[in-house]
Amino acid sequence: MTAREPAENCTGDTCVTCSDEVIAVEVLRLLDDGLAAVATESGEEVVSVALVSARPGDTVLVHAGESIGIVKE
């Protein structure tokens, strides 16, 4: 088995495919189809919450547009 070359579309500081970057965001409201509006440093964005049982007010960890966990206090 050989190492794979980085994808040609991996530009900038991080790559969705290669990075392990996770951000914490607050769920503002739930939308249809397993999506949620969340508050980020850049403003309001839409992410998937299909893998977690998030509610408005929860802080979720997001990687590549997918919520992967809920932050417990």
PDB file of C-alpha atoms in Angstrom:
ATOM      1  CA  MET A   1       0.000   0.000   0.000  1.00  0.00           C
ATOM      2  CA  THR A   2       1.338   3.438  -0.879  1.00  0.00           C
ATOM      3  CA  ALA A   3       0.605   6.842   0.603  1.00  0.00           C
ATOM      4  CA  ARG A   4      -2.015   8.816  -1.267  1.00  0.00           C
ATOM      5  CA  GLU A   5      -1.225  12.189  -2.720  1.00  0.00           C
ATOM      6  CA  PRO A   6      -3.229  15.125  -1.296  1.00  0.00           C
ATOM      7  CA  ALA A   7      -6.322  15.992  -3.284  1.00  0.00           C
ATOM      8  CA  GLU A   8      -5.760  18.732  -5.844  1.00  0.00           C
ATOM      9  CA  ASN A   9      -8.615  20.789  -4.396  1.00  0.00           C
ATOM     10  CA  CYS A  10      -7.004  20.958  -0.929  1.00  0.00           C
ATOM     11  CA  THR A  11      -6.081  24.621  -0.714  1.00  0.00           C
ATOM     12  CA  GLY A  12      -5.826  27.116   2.086  1.00  0.00           C
ATOM     13  CA  ASP A  13      -5.097  26.444   5.739  1.00  0.00           C
ATOM     14  CA  THR A  14      -7.265  23.344   6.060  1.00  0.00           C
ATOM     15  CA  CYS A  15      -8.829  20.713   3.858  1.00  0.00           C
ATOM     16  CA  VAL A  16     -12.275  19.249   4.491  1.00  0.00           C
ATOM     17  CA  THR A  17     -10.998  15.811   3.500  1.00  0.00           C
ATOM     18  CA  CYS A  18      -7.635  15.852   5.271  1.00  0.00           C
ATOM     19  CA  SER A  19      -8.063  18.024   8.359  1.00  0.00           C
ATOM     20  CA  ASP A  20      -9.334  17.168  11.775  1.00  0.00           C
ATOM     21  CA  GLU A  21     -10.613  20.688  12.426  1.00  0.00           C
ATOM     22  CA  VAL A  22     -13.746  20.882  14.571  1.00  0.00           C
ATOM     23  CA  ILE A  23     -15.597  24.040  15.584  1.00  0.00           C
ATOM     24  CA  ALA A  24     -18.093  24.586  18.389  1.00  0.00           C
ATOM     25  CA  VAL A  25     -21.285  26.399  17.349  1.00  0.00           C
ATOM     26  CA  GLU A  26     -24.639  27.164  18.962  1.00  0.00           C
ATOM     27  CA  VAL A  27     -27.816  25.724  17.455  1.00  0.00           C
ATOM     28  CA  LEU A  28     -30.241  28.567  16.761  1.00  0.00           C
ATOM     29  CA  ARG A  29     -33.122  26.575  15.296  1.00  0.00           C
ATOM     30  CA  LEU A  30     -33.831  23.193  13.766  1.00  0.00           C
ATOM     31  CA  LEU A  31     -34.697  23.019  10.073  1.00  0.00           C
ATOM     32  CA  ASP A  32     -36.146  20.262   7.895  1.00  0.00           C
ATOM     33  CA  ASP A  33     -34.168  17.252   6.654  1.00  0.00           C
ATOM     34  CA  GLY A  34     -31.817  16.941   9.656  1.00  0.00           C
ATOM     35  CA  LEU A  35     -30.384  20.424   9.304  1.00  0.00           C
ATOM     36  CA  ALA A  36     -29.983  23.280  11.763  1.00  0.00           C
ATOM     37  CA  ALA A  37     -29.211  26.975  11.616  1.00  0.00           C
ATOM     38  CA  VAL A  38     -26.192  27.673  13.826  1.00  0.00           C
ATOM     39  CA  ALA A  39     -24.292  30.749  15.002  1.00  0.00           C
ATOM     40  CA  THR A  40     -20.647  30.831  13.903  1.00  0.00           C
ATOM     41  CA  GLU A  41     -17.953  33.507  14.053  1.00  0.00           C
ATOM     42  CA  SER A  42     -18.862  34.307  10.429  1.00  0.00           C
ATOM     43  CA  GLY A  43     -22.588  34.614  11.121  1.00  0.00           C
ATOM     44  CA  GLU A  44     -25.479  32.213  10.659  1.00  0.00           C
ATOM     45  CA  GLU A  45     -24.801  28.985   8.750  1.00  0.00           C
ATOM     46  CA  VAL A  46     -26.655  25.727   8.085  1.00  0.00           C
ATOM     47  CA  VAL A  47     -25.136  22.398   9.170  1.00  0.00           C
ATOM     48  CA  SER A  48     -26.330  18.819   9.440  1.00  0.00           C
ATOM     49  CA  VAL A  49     -27.484  17.581  12.848  1.00  0.00           C
ATOM     50  CA  ALA A  50     -28.558  14.180  11.514  1.00  0.00           C
ATOM     51  CA  LEU A  51     -26.049  12.304  13.702  1.00  0.00           C
ATOM     52  CA  VAL A  52     -26.855  14.046  17.005  1.00  0.00           C
ATOM     53  CA  SER A  53     -29.978  14.858  19.020  1.00  0.00           C
ATOM     54  CA  ALA A  54     -29.403  18.601  19.133  1.00  0.00           C
ATOM     55  CA  ARG A  55     -31.921  21.214  20.252  1.00  0.00           C
ATOM     56  CA  PRO A  56     -31.935  25.001  19.985  1.00  0.00           C
ATOM     57  CA  GLY A  57     -29.474  26.407  22.517  1.00  0.00           C
ATOM     58  CA  ASP A  58     -27.171  23.362  22.390  1.00  0.00           C
ATOM     59  CA  THR A  59     -23.521  23.764  21.489  1.00  0.00           C
ATOM     60  CA  VAL A  60     -22.458  21.188  18.911  1.00  0.00           C
ATOM     61  CA  LEU A  61     -19.087  20.226  17.480  1.00  0.00           C
ATOM     62  CA  VAL A  62     -19.060  20.489  13.680  1.00  0.00           C
ATOM     63  CA  HIS A  63     -16.615  18.949  11.204  1.00  0.00           C
ATOM     64  CA  ALA A  64     -17.062  19.442   7.457  1.00  0.00           C
ATOM     65  CA  GLY A  65     -20.639  20.670   7.895  1.00  0.00           C
ATOM     66  CA  GLU A  66     -21.704  17.683  10.033  1.00  0.00           C
ATOM     67  CA  SER A  67     -22.445  17.905  13.764  1.00  0.00           C
ATOM     68  CA  ILE A  68     -20.533  15.081  15.423  1.00  0.00           C
ATOM     69  CA  GLY A  69     -21.221  15.714  19.102  1.00  0.00           C
ATOM     70  CA  ILE A  70     -22.999  17.843  21.671  1.00  0.00           C
ATOM     71  CA  VAL A  71     -20.934  19.788  24.214  1.00  0.00           C
ATOM     72  CA  LYS A  72     -22.025  18.956  27.755  1.00  0.00           C
ATOM     73  CA  GLU A  73     -21.430  21.558  30.466  1.00  0.00           C
TER      74      GLU A  73
END
